[in-house]
mmCIF file of C-alpha atoms in Angstrom:
data_model
loop_
_atom_site.group_PDB
_atom_site.id
_atom_site.type_symbol
_atom_site.label_atom_id
_atom_site.label_comp_id
_atom_site.label_asym_id
_atom_site.label_seq_id
_atom_site.Cartn_x
_atom_site.Cartn_y
_atom_site.Cartn_z
ATOM 1 C CA UNK T 2 0.000 0.000 0.000
ATOM 2 C CA UNK T 3 1.358 3.417 -0.909
ATOM 3 C CA UNK T 4 1.758 6.030 1.783
ATOM 4 C CA UNK T 5 0.182 8.791 -0.264
ATOM 5 C CA UNK T 6 -2.233 9.315 -3.107
ATOM 6 C CA UNK T 7 -0.550 12.470 -4.369
ATOM 7 C CA UNK T 8 -0.110 12.592 -8.168
ATOM 8 C CA UNK T 9 3.417 12.077 -9.382
ATOM 9 C CA UNK T 10 3.553 15.640 -10.662
ATOM 10 C CA UNK T 11 3.168 16.872 -7.098
ATOM 11 C CA UNK T 12 6.410 15.146 -6.174
ATOM 12 C CA UNK T 13 8.471 16.707 -8.954
ATOM 13 C CA UNK T 14 11.197 19.032 -7.845
ATOM 14 C CA UNK T 15 10.763 22.727 -8.481
ATOM 15 C CA UNK T 16 13.563 24.981 -9.637
ATOM 16 C CA UNK T 17 15.411 26.300 -6.610
ATOM 17 C CA UNK T 18 16.324 29.934 -6.206
ATOM 18 C CA UNK T 19 20.112 30.352 -6.422
ATOM 19 C CA UNK T 20 21.576 30.780 -2.949
ATOM 20 C CA UNK T 21 22.392 34.290 -1.880
ATOM 21 C CA UNK T 22 25.916 35.510 -1.263
ATOM 22 C CA UNK T 23 25.186 35.436 2.481
ATOM 23 C CA UNK T 24 23.985 31.830 2.286
ATOM 24 C CA UNK T 25 27.103 30.769 0.348
ATOM 25 C CA UNK T 26 29.332 32.513 2.878
ATOM 26 C CA UNK T 27 27.509 30.837 5.766
ATOM 27 C CA UNK T 28 27.901 27.407 4.144
ATOM 28 C CA UNK T 29 31.601 28.067 3.556
ATOM 29 C CA UNK T 30 32.132 28.943 7.236
ATOM 30 C CA UNK T 31 30.097 25.905 8.321
ATOM 31 C CA UNK T 32 32.083 23.548 6.088
ATOM 32 C CA UNK T 33 35.354 25.043 7.365
ATOM 33 C CA UNK T 34 34.294 24.523 10.971
ATOM 34 C CA UNK T 35 33.305 20.922 10.237
ATOM 35 C CA UNK T 36 36.766 20.246 8.779
ATOM 36 C CA UNK T 37 38.349 21.847 11.853
ATOM 37 C CA UNK T 38 36.188 19.815 14.270
ATOM 38 C CA UNK T 39 37.058 16.594 12.432
ATOM 39 C CA UNK T 40 40.700 17.114 13.411
ATOM 40 C CA UNK T 41 39.722 16.467 17.052
ATOM 41 C CA UNK T 42 37.714 13.704 18.738
ATOM 42 C CA UNK T 43 34.214 13.367 17.254
ATOM 43 C CA UNK T 44 31.336 11.498 18.924
ATOM 44 C CA UNK T 45 30.660 8.178 17.241
ATOM 45 C CA UNK T 46 27.016 7.927 18.337
ATOM 46 C CA UNK T 47 24.659 10.905 18.706
ATOM 47 C CA UNK T 48 20.947 10.798 19.556
ATOM 48 C CA UNK T 49 18.212 13.409 19.185
ATOM 49 C CA UNK T 50 14.843 13.910 20.833
ATOM 50 C CA UNK T 51 13.293 15.994 18.046
ATOM 51 C CA UNK T 52 10.873 17.972 20.189
ATOM 52 C CA UNK T 53 8.966 21.155 19.407
ATOM 53 C CA UNK T 54 7.324 20.562 16.022
ATOM 54 C CA UNK T 55 3.791 21.308 17.264
ATOM 55 C CA UNK T 56 4.891 24.391 19.189
ATOM 56 C CA UNK T 57 6.767 25.660 16.154
ATOM 57 C CA UNK T 58 3.654 25.202 13.999
ATOM 58 C CA UNK T 59 1.623 27.198 16.521
ATOM 59 C CA UNK T 60 4.346 29.842 16.678
ATOM 60 C CA UNK T 61 4.306 30.455 12.911
ATOM 61 C CA UNK T 62 0.544 29.967 12.540
ATOM 62 C CA UNK T 63 0.346 26.739 10.554
ATOM 63 C CA UNK T 64 -1.252 23.355 11.196
ATOM 64 C CA UNK T 65 0.538 20.855 13.443
ATOM 65 C CA UNK T 66 1.056 18.541 10.485
ATOM 66 C CA UNK T 67 3.069 21.222 8.688
ATOM 67 C CA UNK T 68 5.288 21.505 11.750
ATOM 68 C CA UNK T 69 5.946 17.771 11.654
ATOM 69 C CA UNK T 70 6.831 17.975 7.942
ATOM 70 C CA UNK T 71 9.325 20.750 8.681
ATOM 71 C CA UNK T 72 10.741 18.662 11.506
ATOM 72 C CA UNK T 73 11.236 15.766 9.094
ATOM 73 C CA UNK T 74 13.205 18.023 6.747
ATOM 74 C CA UNK T 75 15.335 19.178 9.667
ATOM 75 C CA UNK T 76 16.238 15.543 10.373
ATOM 76 C CA UNK T 77 17.894 15.124 6.983
ATOM 77 C CA UNK T 78 19.774 18.413 7.366
ATOM 78 C CA UNK T 79 21.013 17.450 10.834
ATOM 79 C CA UNK T 80 21.904 13.969 9.670
ATOM 80 C CA UNK T 81 24.109 15.445 6.965
ATOM 81 C CA UNK T 82 25.995 17.631 9.457
ATOM 82 C CA UNK T 83 26.635 14.622 11.651
ATOM 83 C CA UNK T 84 27.845 12.392 8.821
ATOM 84 C CA UNK T 85 30.107 15.116 7.429
ATOM 85 C CA UNK T 86 31.629 15.409 10.892
ATOM 86 C CA UNK T 87 32.343 11.683 10.986
ATOM 87 C CA UNK T 88 29.564 10.562 13.356
ATOM 88 C CA UNK T 89 28.894 6.900 12.532
ATOM 89 C CA UNK T 90 25.539 6.344 14.293
ATOM 90 C CA UNK T 91 22.590 8.726 14.649
ATOM 91 C CA UNK T 92 19.568 7.632 16.687
ATOM 92 C CA UNK T 93 16.366 9.694 16.630
ATOM 93 C CA UNK T 94 13.144 9.563 18.637
ATOM 94 C CA UNK T 95 10.568 9.709 15.851
ATOM 95 C CA UNK T 96 7.462 8.382 17.606
ATOM 96 C CA UNK T 97 6.811 7.255 21.159
ATOM 97 C CA UNK T 98 4.427 4.413 21.939
ATOM 98 C CA UNK T 99 2.731 6.983 24.182
ATOM 99 C CA UNK T 100 2.066 9.181 21.128
ATOM 100 C CA UNK T 101 -0.733 6.836 20.054
ATOM 101 C CA UNK T 102 -2.754 8.595 22.772
ATOM 102 C CA UNK T 103 -2.686 11.831 20.770
ATOM 103 C CA UNK T 104 -5.700 12.897 18.652
ATOM 104 C CA UNK T 105 -6.231 10.369 15.850
ATOM 105 C CA UNK T 106 -5.878 13.019 13.137
ATOM 106 C CA UNK T 107 -2.404 13.944 14.385
ATOM 107 C CA UNK T 108 -1.403 10.276 14.720
ATOM 108 C CA UNK T 109 -2.521 9.693 11.118
ATOM 109 C CA UNK T 110 -0.406 12.613 9.923
ATOM 110 C CA UNK T 111 2.648 11.286 11.795
ATOM 111 C CA UNK T 112 2.142 7.757 10.485
ATOM 112 C CA UNK T 113 1.801 9.016 6.912
ATOM 113 C CA UNK T 114 4.925 11.136 7.316
ATOM 114 C CA UNK T 115 6.877 8.175 8.730
ATOM 115 C CA UNK T 116 5.674 5.967 5.881
ATOM 116 C CA UNK T 117 6.790 8.496 3.249
ATOM 117 C CA UNK T 118 10.207 8.788 4.899
ATOM 118 C CA UNK T 119 10.616 5.001 5.035
ATOM 119 C CA UNK T 120 9.697 4.820 1.346
ATOM 120 C CA UNK T 121 12.298 7.476 0.491
ATOM 121 C CA UNK T 122 14.967 5.537 2.356
ATOM 122 C CA UNK T 123 13.939 2.218 0.773
ATOM 123 C CA UNK T 124 14.355 3.793 -2.652
ATOM 124 C CA UNK T 125 17.916 4.800 -1.691
ATOM 125 C CA UNK T 126 17.338 8.521 -1.403
ATOM 126 C CA UNK T 127 20.192 10.861 -2.231
ATOM 127 C CA UNK T 128 21.436 11.081 1.357
ATOM 128 C CA UNK T 129 21.251 7.293 1.877
ATOM 129 C CA UNK T 130 23.223 6.647 -1.281
ATOM 130 C CA UNK T 131 25.736 9.436 -0.703
ATOM 131 C CA UNK T 132 26.687 8.286 2.808
ATOM 132 C CA UNK T 133 25.886 4.553 2.466
ATOM 133 C CA UNK T 134 23.459 4.691 5.405
ATOM 134 C CA UNK T 135 21.954 1.594 6.936
ATOM 135 C CA UNK T 136 18.454 2.372 8.223
ATOM 136 C CA UNK T 137 17.076 0.483 11.209
ATOM 137 C CA UNK T 138 13.667 0.964 12.801
ATOM 138 C CA UNK T 139 13.701 0.296 16.542
ATOM 139 C CA UNK T 140 10.666 -0.290 18.715
ATOM 140 C CA UNK T 141 7.476 -2.310 18.670
ATOM 141 C CA UNK T 142 6.755 -2.451 14.932
ATOM 142 C CA UNK T 143 3.660 -4.585 15.561
ATOM 143 C CA UNK T 144 1.901 -1.398 16.714
ATOM 144 C CA UNK T 145 2.369 0.312 13.338
ATOM 145 C CA UNK T 146 -0.384 0.250 10.700
ATOM 146 C CA UNK T 147 0.414 -2.575 8.234
ATOM 147 C CA UNK T 148 1.425 -0.303 5.334
ATOM 148 C CA UNK T 149 3.752 1.709 7.584
ATOM 149 C CA UNK T 150 5.295 -1.466 9.017
ATOM 150 C CA UNK T 151 5.862 -2.821 5.499
ATOM 151 C CA UNK T 152 7.528 0.440 4.444
ATOM 152 C CA UNK T 153 9.780 0.300 7.518
ATOM 153 C CA UNK T 154 10.797 -3.269 6.743
ATOM 154 C CA UNK T 155 11.551 -2.349 3.112
ATOM 155 C CA UNK T 156 13.776 0.507 4.285
ATOM 156 C CA UNK T 157 15.682 -1.873 6.546
ATOM 157 C CA UNK T 158 16.011 -4.572 3.893
ATOM 158 C CA UNK T 159 17.094 -2.283 1.050
ATOM 159 C CA UNK T 160 19.800 -0.595 3.149
ATOM 160 C CA UNK T 161 20.953 -3.677 5.059
ATOM 161 C CA UNK T 162 24.304 -3.883 3.246
ATOM 162 C CA UNK T 163 25.190 -0.195 3.591
ATOM 163 C CA UNK T 164 28.153 0.114 5.913
ATOM 164 C CA UNK T 165 29.441 3.667 6.358
ATOM 165 C CA UNK T 166 26.786 4.957 8.769
ATOM 166 C CA UNK T 167 23.675 3.907 10.684
ATOM 167 C CA UNK T 168 20.416 5.785 11.192
ATOM 168 C CA UNK T 169 18.287 4.319 13.990
ATOM 169 C CA UNK T 170 14.689 5.541 13.785
ATOM 170 C CA UNK T 171 12.867 4.804 17.037
ATOM 171 C CA UNK T 172 9.240 4.346 15.953
ATOM 172 C CA UNK T 173 7.166 3.449 17.941
ATOM 173 C CA UNK T 174 9.493 3.219 20.910
ATOM 174 C CA UNK T 175 9.924 3.588 24.643
ATOM 175 C CA UNK T 176 12.978 2.640 26.664
ATOM 176 C CA UNK T 177 10.803 0.577 28.995
ATOM 177 C CA UNK T 178 9.632 -1.542 26.071
ATOM 178 C CA UNK T 179 13.223 -1.888 24.786
ATOM 179 C CA UNK T 180 14.535 -3.061 28.163
ATOM 180 C CA UNK T 181 11.626 -5.469 28.689
ATOM 181 C CA UNK T 182 12.182 -6.856 25.184
ATOM 182 C CA UNK T 183 15.904 -7.330 25.894
ATOM 183 C CA UNK T 184 15.145 -9.280 29.065
ATOM 184 C CA UNK T 185 12.547 -11.310 27.156
ATOM 185 C CA UNK T 186 15.162 -12.295 24.558
ATOM 186 C CA UNK T 187 17.518 -13.382 27.328
ATOM 187 C CA UNK T 188 14.812 -15.520 28.953
ATOM 188 C CA UNK T 189 13.913 -16.962 25.538
ATOM 189 C CA UNK T 190 17.554 -17.911 24.998
ATOM 190 C CA UNK T 191 17.608 -19.840 28.269
ATOM 191 C CA UNK T 192 14.264 -21.516 27.550
ATOM 192 C CA UNK T 193 15.431 -22.653 24.104
ATOM 193 C CA UNK T 194 18.787 -23.881 25.408
ATOM 194 C CA UNK T 195 20.990 -21.388 23.562
ATOM 195 C CA UNK T 196 22.371 -19.839 26.767
ATOM 196 C CA UNK T 197 22.289 -20.580 30.488
ATOM 197 C CA UNK T 198 20.612 -18.569 33.215
ATOM 198 C CA UNK T 199 24.030 -17.652 34.604
ATOM 199 C CA UNK T 200 24.869 -16.048 31.252
ATOM 200 C CA UNK T 201 22.358 -13.253 31.833
ATOM 201 C CA UNK T 202 24.272 -10.176 32.911
ATOM 202 C CA UNK T 203 24.647 -6.491 32.029
ATOM 203 C CA UNK T 204 26.864 -6.996 28.936
ATOM 204 C CA UNK T 205 24.418 -9.553 27.510
ATOM 205 C CA UNK T 206 21.412 -7.282 28.031
ATOM 206 C CA UNK T 207 23.352 -4.404 26.485
ATOM 207 C CA UNK T 208 23.944 -6.502 23.367
ATOM 208 C CA UNK T 209 20.252 -7.398 23.203
ATOM 209 C CA UNK T 210 19.132 -3.759 23.169
ATOM 210 C CA UNK T 211 18.056 -2.251 19.863
ATOM 211 C CA UNK T 212 21.372 -0.390 19.701
ATOM 212 C CA UNK T 213 23.389 -3.437 20.749
ATOM 213 C CA UNK T 214 25.320 -3.486 17.466
ATOM 214 C CA UNK T 215 26.294 0.178 17.791
ATOM 215 C CA UNK T 216 29.024 2.006 19.654
ATOM 216 C CA UNK T 217 28.174 3.450 23.067
ATOM 217 C CA UNK T 218 26.016 6.566 23.086
ATOM 218 C CA UNK T 219 28.231 9.656 23.337
ATOM 219 C CA UNK T 220 25.830 12.596 23.121
ATOM 220 C CA UNK T 221 22.057 12.990 23.517
ATOM 221 C CA UNK T 222 20.368 16.241 22.496
ATOM 222 C CA UNK T 223 16.808 17.310 23.281
ATOM 223 C CA UNK T 224 15.339 20.442 21.758
ATOM 224 C CA UNK T 225 12.320 22.562 22.835
ATOM 225 C CA UNK T 226 13.551 23.509 26.316
ATOM 226 C CA UNK T 227 12.092 20.435 28.038
ATOM 227 C CA UNK T 228 14.531 18.910 30.529
ATOM 228 C CA UNK T 229 13.482 15.265 30.581
ATOM 229 C CA UNK T 230 14.289 12.133 28.619
ATOM 230 C CA UNK T 231 10.680 11.040 27.990
ATOM 231 C CA UNK T 232 11.517 7.333 28.129
ATOM 232 C CA UNK T 233 14.213 7.520 25.436
ATOM 233 C CA UNK T 234 17.435 5.460 25.546
ATOM 234 C CA UNK T 235 17.364 5.249 29.351
ATOM 235 C CA UNK T 236 19.685 2.228 29.353
ATOM 236 C CA UNK T 237 22.165 3.775 26.911
ATOM 237 C CA UNK T 238 22.277 7.202 28.522
ATOM 238 C CA UNK T 239 23.224 5.728 31.914
ATOM 239 C CA UNK T 240 26.822 5.283 30.761
ATOM 240 C CA UNK T 241 29.403 7.970 30.033
ATOM 241 C CA UNK T 242 27.137 10.118 27.889
ATOM 242 C CA UNK T 243 26.717 13.874 27.643
ATOM 243 C CA UNK T 244 23.110 15.124 27.730
ATOM 244 C CA UNK T 245 22.197 18.560 26.366
ATOM 245 C CA UNK T 246 18.806 20.263 26.702
ATOM 246 C CA UNK T 247 18.436 23.132 24.233
ATOM 247 C CA UNK T 248 15.925 25.958 24.411
ATOM 248 C CA UNK T 249 15.208 25.871 20.681
ATOM 249 C CA UNK T 250 12.357 24.193 18.810
ATOM 250 C CA UNK T 251 13.401 21.296 16.557
ATOM 251 C CA UNK T 252 12.539 22.928 13.191
ATOM 252 C CA UNK T 253 14.671 25.922 14.265
ATOM 253 C CA UNK T 254 17.666 23.770 15.262
ATOM 254 C CA UNK T 255 20.802 24.762 13.324
ATOM 255 C CA UNK T 256 24.432 23.799 13.042
ATOM 256 C CA UNK T 257 25.221 26.777 15.263
ATOM 257 C CA UNK T 258 23.179 25.164 18.042
ATOM 258 C CA UNK T 259 25.142 21.959 17.506
ATOM 259 C CA UNK T 260 28.550 23.632 17.537
ATOM 260 C CA UNK T 261 28.766 24.298 21.335
ATOM 261 C CA UNK T 262 27.723 20.672 21.963
ATOM 262 C CA UNK T 263 30.576 19.378 19.810
ATOM 263 C CA UNK T 264 33.060 21.744 21.446
ATOM 264 C CA UNK T 265 31.877 20.583 24.881
ATOM 265 C CA UNK T 266 32.357 16.951 23.840
ATOM 266 C CA UNK T 267 35.898 17.638 22.654
ATOM 267 C CA UNK T 268 36.729 19.560 25.839
ATOM 268 C CA UNK T 269 35.477 16.704 28.030
ATOM 269 C CA UNK T 270 36.758 13.873 25.843
ATOM 270 C CA UNK T 271 39.877 13.075 27.955
ATOM 271 C CA UNK T 272 37.732 12.295 31.016
ATOM 272 C CA UNK T 273 35.153 10.438 28.930
ATOM 273 C CA UNK T 274 37.880 8.338 27.324
ATOM 274 C CA UNK T 275 39.422 7.625 30.734
ATOM 275 C CA UNK T 276 36.082 6.490 32.184
ATOM 276 C CA UNK T 277 35.439 4.141 29.290
ATOM 277 C CA UNK T 278 38.977 2.777 29.349
ATOM 278 C CA UNK T 279 38.519 1.828 32.995
ATOM 279 C CA UNK T 280 35.285 0.045 32.172
ATOM 280 C CA UNK T 281 36.841 -1.792 29.223
ATOM 281 C CA UNK T 282 39.623 -3.085 31.463
ATOM 282 C CA UNK T 283 37.069 -5.268 33.189
ATOM 283 C CA UNK T 284 35.225 -8.358 32.115
ATOM 284 C CA UNK T 285 32.841 -10.631 33.993
ATOM 285 C CA UNK T 286 33.147 -14.248 35.026
ATOM 286 C CA UNK T 287 30.201 -16.631 35.376
ATOM 287 C CA UNK T 288 29.346 -15.284 38.845
ATOM 288 C CA UNK T 289 29.325 -11.677 37.673
ATOM 289 C CA UNK T 290 32.545 -10.889 39.549
ATOM 290 C CA UNK T 291 34.935 -8.468 37.815
ATOM 291 C CA UNK T 292 38.158 -9.933 36.442
ATOM 292 C CA UNK T 293 40.952 -8.314 34.468
ATOM 293 C CA UNK T 294 40.836 -9.011 30.758
ATOM 294 C CA UNK T 295 44.615 -9.373 30.869
ATOM 295 C CA UNK T 296 44.351 -12.430 33.138
ATOM 296 C CA UNK T 297 44.054 -15.948 31.724
ATOM 297 C CA UNK T 298 40.422 -16.805 31.209
ATOM 298 C CA UNK T 299 39.611 -20.344 32.190
ATOM 299 C CA UNK T 300 37.974 -22.772 29.815
ATOM 300 C CA UNK T 301 34.506 -22.299 31.295
ATOM 301 C CA UNK T 302 34.623 -18.542 30.770
ATOM 302 C CA UNK T 303 35.659 -18.959 27.116
ATOM 303 C CA UNK T 304 32.929 -21.535 26.510
ATOM 304 C CA UNK T 305 30.402 -19.175 28.092
ATOM 305 C CA UNK T 306 31.511 -16.294 25.866
ATOM 306 C CA UNK T 307 31.267 -18.447 22.751
ATOM 307 C CA UNK T 308 27.771 -19.521 23.800
ATOM 308 C CA UNK T 309 26.610 -15.943 24.348
ATOM 309 C CA UNK T 310 28.175 -14.714 21.093
ATOM 310 C CA UNK T 311 26.521 -17.518 19.145
ATOM 311 C CA UNK T 312 23.098 -16.623 20.555
ATOM 312 C CA UNK T 313 23.519 -12.920 19.768
ATOM 313 C CA UNK T 314 24.634 -13.749 16.221
ATOM 314 C CA UNK T 315 21.630 -16.065 15.800
ATOM 315 C CA UNK T 316 19.231 -13.311 16.860
ATOM 316 C CA UNK T 317 20.767 -10.714 14.549
ATOM 317 C CA UNK T 318 20.503 -13.021 11.558
ATOM 318 C CA UNK T 319 16.738 -13.080 12.066
ATOM 319 C CA UNK T 320 16.269 -9.380 12.797
#
């Protein structure tokens, strides 16, 4: 089922007005700053709570749906900044499970918008092709309308072999559901004989999260001035992650809002790197007791690790 009944002519591109001298100068400065920032440490994994679309629509006097469309366009712009910087994974909160409680008309608009975006990605849109982006949709896809779920699955399938960057679209998602699902997979593994009950520990659950294949979360940004996480990446953010709450609505978010965040990350990188190095110097034996990775692991520990790795690989083959 198609996500829209618009005639093909409505999708044709219109001639763009040549950029002004000011716009060209601004892009030149932005590109120069990106090259400069790339010479220092760059976060590998950045997440966004894209909040403020409805308030922006009200602010400029348009319908809420128009605000969501503008927010969708901002996602692609922001994604391009991140990939030009060298960020490898971008995770965005597109739709909360709780959002199904909103007025049905608004939910329909959001579902249609998500479906169109999934279709663009499945057709290898310009940005997907340019940066070889793998698209993954995280959350409880069974809650999506069938045509939206099918579009999401096509986007995942068609970009599965892209390898330069990852875009995680959380839709529909809550961290509580993600953590419960991770525990459920662990219990399922024990029930089916793939792993043992003693294998269930923090590293295993981390690998079973939706972002288990990705590097640790480095930076989380929320726009709109709200200072809460709204059930987003609660497991991932509990590590060494910087959280920034910005008093700007998502459609108004610019590279210049992102710049101080990147500078803060680079300024704090030595401590962040030290914290993560200390954590990586530890492993876990079968009892959950910390042991140095430089010590000789006994045969049981190696067998356990092989068992856990095999189960994780089995799950990912079927995802």
